[in-house]
Amino acid sequence: MKSNIASAFSYKWITKEPIKLSIEKTRLILLFLALNYLIVFLDVTIAHAADAFSPVYEWIPVVFCPLAALAALLVLFKPKPGTLNTLYMGLNLLGICIGVLGFIFHLTGVIGGNSFSLTKLVGGNPVFAPLAFIALGIIGAITGMDDRPRLKKYGLTQKTRWLLMATAFWFFATALVAFFDHASTRFGNFYTWFPVYIGFFAASVVFLQAFSSLDKMTSRLFTITMALSMLIGLLGFILHLSSDVSGGFSWRRVFYGAPGLAPLLFCDLAIWGGLVYLDPIFSADKEEPLRDGQYGGLIHFGRKTGIVILVVGLILGLLGGKYFFTPTNPNQPTTGGSVGWVPPGQLDSDYMFASGGQAGTLVAWGIPSMRTIKTIPVFTPDPKTGFGYTPETKQMLGDKTWGDVHHPTMSQTQGTYDGKFVWVNDKANNRIGQVDLRTFTTTQILDIPNLVGAHPLSTDPDSNYLFTASEFSVPVVNGKPNYAPLSQWKDNFYGIAAVVNTNRDGVQAGQPGKMSLNYEMLMPPYDYDLAAVGKGSSAGYTFFTAYNSEEASTDTEKNSTAFDRDLTLFMDYKAAQKLIDAGQNDGIINGVKVLDPRKHPGIAWLLPIPKNPHGVDISPDGKWICYSGKLDPVVTIINIDKLKKAIANKDYQTTTWGLPVIKYQDVQEAQVQVGIGPLHTQFDDQGYAYTSLFVESAIAKWQLGTWKVIDKEPVNYNVGHLAVAGGDSMHPFGHWLVSLNKMSLNRFLPVGPGYPVSEQLFDLSGGPKMTLVNEAPSDREPHFASIIPAKLIHPLNVYAKDPNRPNSIWSEDQAKVVRNGKNVTIYMAVVRSHYAPDNIELNQGDHVTLYLTNIEQQPNMTHGITIEDYNINVAADPGETVHIDFTADKAGNIPFYCSDFCSALHEEMMGYFLIKPST
Ligand code: K7E
Ligand code: CUA
């Protein structure tokens, strides 16, 4: 049946005569309504997918939207009274209920956490998003109204007036969203106010039109307002996208940084405004009895049906509310939604590699969950994996059973973390350990002779070299001991910088992946604390911090803090490398080539920095060298261009210890007043720097270039290092910051007088303010840590089956025992759930070499071997061959068994060494 109602474009000041559209206004609205439900469907699906649809009622709006869209479309094509119409109207009312509940639920989810913040209000759990359901539900319900001209008031039909009011409400809600969203960035850019103004303005214009007569003035105002809304929507869309794209694109930022699609809501509303403003015109302006599909009132149901639907809806809503607001798990972290919490079954987005301090380990954490995933033994034996129990790993550890790990350093390629290696220093025993991220195991430990207190560790943008230095000065002599009376400090004590080849690609010495000592450089007898290798405009230089220019050797606490500035040192390592390559070293001490920079001008300089500086860190572009003052509440910024100029002009203040001293005021760019006790600085991808304040127990966020502090957040407490993803490379990833605190108070269950330290996770993505979103204890002291997106790391699943690998066997029938006098070599296969061979006859005093191959290629199927009473336990991952060496000095029937629970027959997985006593 063809309807006799058409719509007209009533903006009469644009065209003299109304333009007639041959489609009914109500049908247009139904079409657009369906479209809107689909858009909301996409939006809510993406948002709730980020929570993995947990709790389960996050599915409700996801299921609801397509149903509502479908109903609107069906009614559009089949505008008959009946079940369908009733269903459609019921869905609209249900939508309103869902909106109200969603609003309340998001709101309580936000403020139910430990603290309320604007960032959470918007980024964490968008409170106002459910209002869309209310607006669409209301509009949907109004489509059912009668639209006959006799009901006109102010020149508008009743239905049009109600639609105007609903649209005004939606404009109002959208303006609120824009307000809170931009408030979280403190309206950093003045134009972020525009959508707020325009939103509220449009809300008033649309609302007032419902109560004022339709004339030229009002229709012009209305049209201009809708055009403005359309414009601000498009502009906002472009600005949001460009702000998301600047400094590297990520979807995460499109949804949570500046939500890219949000401004398009203004365009959507402009179209709504245009549609509801359409004037229904009629072929006959006389009263007619109602017919189906006529007068724009497509849906008809009696008052009774309406009331029943409303009551049922309300009851359902209340029941639902009671269920929703019963806390399901009081122990669940309430951090305002998904930020900082990774639900069971979900993976973290980033790894953090934190030093294990005196545990001598490297610890892999998941970020943002703060779950500890793996402890990697580096300088410490580990019975679980057998590290330090096989001949090869015993040899790596030497006679040491521990190390003091401070600075995990991620390997880089062209200034970006490449996820291949992590290197760590051992300050207590002057070593560098290398962890291969294919296997998360330690593959090499390199001793650094001569140097004592190897504290800093830093690498260049291509990780060709590692730099460390001595925190303690000692005499440097060939052969041990390096003893000299302290009275000889000035003449016989030295600091040392060591440069190590990573040889990661096997360029040098044909031993890929094996570090080797390149050379060492003598330095004045100060205490070298940290190092940063230049990049970008500072490439080729390495900067060390140092305290104790006073050269104190006793009562250092007092005597090394007299000067207001300490002499730090920086070197031109490319120039130094040329000398080494040309064989121009100044001797070999304990097997290491040594350079004395006093004999080679142009490789090292001294630079005064306030005061007992601790960390030195370089901005991602390499331009700003940032020294943290420790005993001075500032970060001192050195401009690399000025520094290079001073070197080129040889414009020095004086010489000390035979090295030129740079004029501080010539190269200093700024002093950032960060707060008390600055230690370390990291950078993000937005031009901000973050400095840890040990004494103040806070993190200061400041801006490169303006040198302004823009946020400071307390931590619990006494922060040492801090880590931002990629924060010491040329391409930081931003988003997460972990504060590595030295202490904790009242944060974790008490465990006796020794307290755990605490790591606190901050979300950097919510604008200028850092938001604390998670924390975890650690029972080791993590100094530094490196955070890297998980997608950059590609660990092995199993050790591949390699028929050529020496001493490995790949089937049980290759298993054998080879005796050569008192030397017995066993090639043993291990597979669920037995050993082959499982009984091995030995004589007391035999020397046993056991190669145990786990011949499984199934991921996760680790087996181990424990030999009773022989102090031996080693694990073999799938495809791995482990080497065990022992003398069968205890006679008896000695059982061995699998030490990794692998199958139901794990206990049965055992065998005997049958060791005959010697007579
Ligand atoms: Cu500041 Cu060893 Cu890097 Cu500890 S060091 S905090
Ligand atoms: Cu194999 Cu347990």
Coordinates of C-alpha atoms in Angstrom, one line a residue, residues 607-835:
L607 CA 82.4 17.8 32.2
P608 CA 81.4 19.4 35.6
I609 CA 77.8 18.4 36.7
P610 CA 75.9 19.2 39.9
K611 CA 76.0 17.4 42.4
N612 CA 77.1 13.8 43.0
P613 CA 75.1 13.1 39.8
H614 CA 73.6 9.6 39.6
G615 CA 71.9 8.8 36.3
V616 CA 72.7 10.0 32.8
D617 CA 70.1 9.5 30.1
I618 CA 69.8 10.8 26.6
S619 CA 66.6 12.0 24.8
P620 CA 65.4 9.8 22.0
D621 CA 66.8 12.2 19.3
G622 CA 70.1 12.2 21.0
K623 CA 70.2 15.9 21.5
W624 CA 69.8 16.4 25.2
I625 CA 72.1 14.7 27.7
C626 CA 70.2 14.6 31.0
Y627 CA 72.1 14.3 34.3
S628 CA 70.1 13.6 37.5
G629 CA 71.6 15.6 40.3
K630 CA 70.9 13.2 43.2
L631 CA 72.1 15.8 45.8
D632 CA 70.7 18.7 43.8
P633 CA 67.0 18.9 43.0
V634 CA 67.5 19.3 39.3
V635 CA 68.1 17.5 36.1
T636 CA 70.9 19.3 34.2
I637 CA 70.4 19.3 30.5
I638 CA 73.5 19.4 28.3
N639 CA 73.0 20.5 24.6
I640 CA 75.0 18.1 22.4
D641 CA 75.4 20.8 19.7
K642 CA 77.0 23.2 22.1
L643 CA 79.2 20.4 23.4
K644 CA 80.4 19.5 20.0
K645 CA 81.1 23.2 19.3
A646 CA 83.2 23.5 22.5
I647 CA 85.2 20.4 21.5
A648 CA 85.7 21.8 17.9
N649 CA 86.9 25.1 19.3
K650 CA 89.0 23.5 22.0
D651 CA 87.4 26.0 24.3
Y652 CA 88.3 24.5 27.7
Q653 CA 88.2 25.8 31.2
T654 CA 91.3 24.0 32.3
T655 CA 92.8 20.5 32.4
T656 CA 92.5 18.1 35.3
W657 CA 94.3 14.7 35.4
G658 CA 95.6 15.7 32.0
L659 CA 92.2 15.8 30.4
P660 CA 90.4 19.0 29.1
V661 CA 87.5 20.3 31.3
I662 CA 84.5 21.6 29.4
K663 CA 83.1 25.0 30.5
Y664 CA 79.8 24.1 32.1
Q665 CA 78.0 27.3 31.3
D666 CA 78.9 26.9 27.6
V667 CA 77.1 23.6 27.1
Q668 CA 74.3 23.7 29.7
E669 CA 70.9 24.2 28.2
A670 CA 68.6 24.1 31.1
Q671 CA 68.1 22.9 34.6
V672 CA 64.8 21.2 35.2
Q673 CA 63.5 21.7 38.8
V674 CA 62.2 18.2 39.2
G675 CA 62.2 17.7 43.0
I676 CA 64.4 16.2 45.7
G677 CA 66.7 13.3 45.0
P678 CA 66.5 12.8 41.2
L679 CA 68.1 9.5 40.1
H680 CA 67.1 8.4 36.7
T681 CA 65.2 9.6 33.6
Q682 CA 63.2 7.8 30.9
F683 CA 61.5 9.1 27.8
D684 CA 58.2 8.4 26.0
D685 CA 57.2 8.9 22.4
Q686 CA 55.4 12.2 23.0
G687 CA 58.4 14.4 23.9
Y688 CA 58.1 13.9 27.7
A689 CA 60.7 12.8 30.2
Y690 CA 60.1 11.0 33.5
T691 CA 62.5 11.4 36.4
S692 CA 62.5 9.3 39.6
L693 CA 62.8 11.3 42.8
F694 CA 64.2 9.0 45.5
V695 CA 64.0 11.4 48.5
E696 CA 60.7 12.9 47.5
S697 CA 59.2 9.4 46.6
A698 CA 57.7 10.6 43.4
I699 CA 57.9 10.6 39.7
A700 CA 58.2 13.9 37.9
K701 CA 56.9 14.2 34.3
W702 CA 58.4 17.1 32.3
Q703 CA 58.6 18.2 28.8
L704 CA 61.6 18.3 26.6
G705 CA 62.3 21.7 25.1
T706 CA 60.0 23.7 27.5
W707 CA 61.7 22.0 30.5
K708 CA 58.4 22.4 32.4
V709 CA 57.3 19.9 35.0
I710 CA 53.7 19.0 34.2
D711 CA 52.8 16.2 36.6
K712 CA 54.2 14.6 39.7
E713 CA 52.8 11.4 41.2
P714 CA 53.7 10.0 44.6
V715 CA 55.0 6.4 44.8
N716 CA 55.3 4.0 47.7
Y717 CA 58.1 4.6 48.1
N718 CA 61.7 5.7 47.5
V719 CA 61.9 5.0 43.9
G720 CA 65.2 4.1 42.3
H721 CA 65.0 3.5 38.6
L722 CA 61.9 3.8 36.5
A723 CA 61.2 2.1 33.2
V724 CA 59.1 3.3 30.3
A725 CA 58.7 0.9 27.4
G726 CA 61.6 1.6 25.0
G727 CA 62.5 4.5 27.3
D728 CA 66.2 4.5 26.7
S729 CA 66.1 3.9 23.0
M730 CA 65.6 6.2 20.0
H731 CA 62.0 4.9 19.6
P732 CA 60.2 4.7 22.9
F733 CA 56.9 2.9 22.9
G734 CA 55.4 4.9 25.8
H735 CA 52.1 3.8 27.3
W736 CA 53.5 2.1 30.5
L737 CA 55.8 3.3 33.2
V738 CA 57.0 1.1 36.0
S739 CA 58.3 2.7 39.2
L740 CA 60.9 0.4 40.7
N741 CA 60.6 1.4 44.4
K742 CA 63.3 0.5 46.9
M743 CA 60.7 0.1 49.7
S744 CA 57.1 -0.5 50.4
L745 CA 54.9 0.4 53.3
N746 CA 51.4 -1.0 54.1
R747 CA 51.0 -2.3 50.5
F748 CA 51.4 -6.1 51.1
L749 CA 50.7 -8.6 53.8
P750 CA 53.4 -8.5 56.4
V751 CA 56.1 -11.2 56.1
G752 CA 58.3 -10.4 59.1
P753 CA 60.8 -7.6 59.6
G754 CA 62.1 -7.9 56.0
Y755 CA 59.7 -6.1 53.7
P756 CA 59.3 -6.7 50.0
V757 CA 60.0 -3.8 47.6
S758 CA 57.3 -2.6 45.3
E759 CA 56.9 -2.0 41.6
Q760 CA 54.1 0.3 40.6
L761 CA 52.6 0.5 37.1
F762 CA 51.5 3.9 35.7
D763 CA 49.3 4.4 32.6
L764 CA 50.7 7.2 30.5
S765 CA 48.1 7.1 27.8
G766 CA 45.5 9.2 29.5
G767 CA 46.8 12.7 28.9
P768 CA 49.3 14.7 31.0
K769 CA 48.5 12.9 34.2
M770 CA 50.1 9.6 35.0
T771 CA 47.7 7.2 36.5
L772 CA 48.7 4.5 39.0
V773 CA 46.9 1.3 37.8
N774 CA 48.7 -1.7 39.3
E775 CA 51.4 -2.8 41.7
A776 CA 53.2 -5.9 42.8
P777 CA 55.8 -6.8 45.3
S778 CA 59.3 -8.2 44.5
D779 CA 61.5 -10.0 47.0
R780 CA 64.6 -9.1 45.0
E781 CA 65.9 -5.6 44.5
P782 CA 65.2 -4.6 40.9
H783 CA 67.4 -1.7 39.9
F784 CA 66.7 -1.1 36.3
A785 CA 64.2 -2.8 34.0
S786 CA 63.5 -2.7 30.3
I787 CA 59.9 -2.9 29.0
I788 CA 59.4 -4.1 25.4
P789 CA 56.2 -4.9 23.5
A790 CA 55.6 -8.7 23.4
K791 CA 55.3 -8.8 19.6
L792 CA 59.0 -7.9 19.3
I793 CA 60.1 -11.1 21.0
H794 CA 60.0 -14.5 19.3
P795 CA 60.9 -17.2 21.7
L796 CA 61.4 -20.8 20.6
N797 CA 58.7 -23.3 21.3
V798 CA 61.0 -26.3 21.3
Y799 CA 64.6 -27.0 20.5
A800 CA 64.4 -28.2 16.9
K801 CA 65.4 -31.8 16.2
D802 CA 68.9 -31.6 14.7
P803 CA 70.4 -34.9 13.6
N804 CA 73.9 -33.3 13.4
R805 CA 74.0 -31.9 16.9
P806 CA 76.9 -33.6 18.6
N807 CA 76.1 -36.0 21.5
S808 CA 72.3 -35.9 20.8
I809 CA 70.3 -39.0 19.9
W810 CA 66.8 -38.8 18.5
S811 CA 65.4 -42.3 19.0
E812 CA 65.5 -44.8 21.8
D813 CA 67.3 -47.4 19.7
Q814 CA 70.2 -45.0 19.4
A815 CA 70.6 -45.0 23.2
K816 CA 73.9 -46.6 24.3
V817 CA 76.4 -46.9 27.1
V818 CA 80.1 -46.7 25.9
R819 CA 82.7 -47.9 28.3
N820 CA 86.4 -46.9 27.9
G821 CA 88.3 -48.2 31.0
K822 CA 86.9 -46.2 33.9
N823 CA 85.2 -43.7 31.6
V824 CA 81.6 -44.4 30.9
T825 CA 79.6 -42.3 28.3
I826 CA 75.9 -42.7 28.3
Y827 CA 73.7 -41.5 25.5
M828 CA 70.2 -41.5 27.0
A829 CA 66.9 -40.7 25.5
V830 CA 64.0 -39.4 27.6
V831 CA 60.4 -39.4 26.5
R832 CA 57.0 -39.8 28.2
S833 CA 57.3 -41.7 30.5
H834 CA 60.6 -43.5 30.6
Y835 CA 64.4 -43.3 30.3

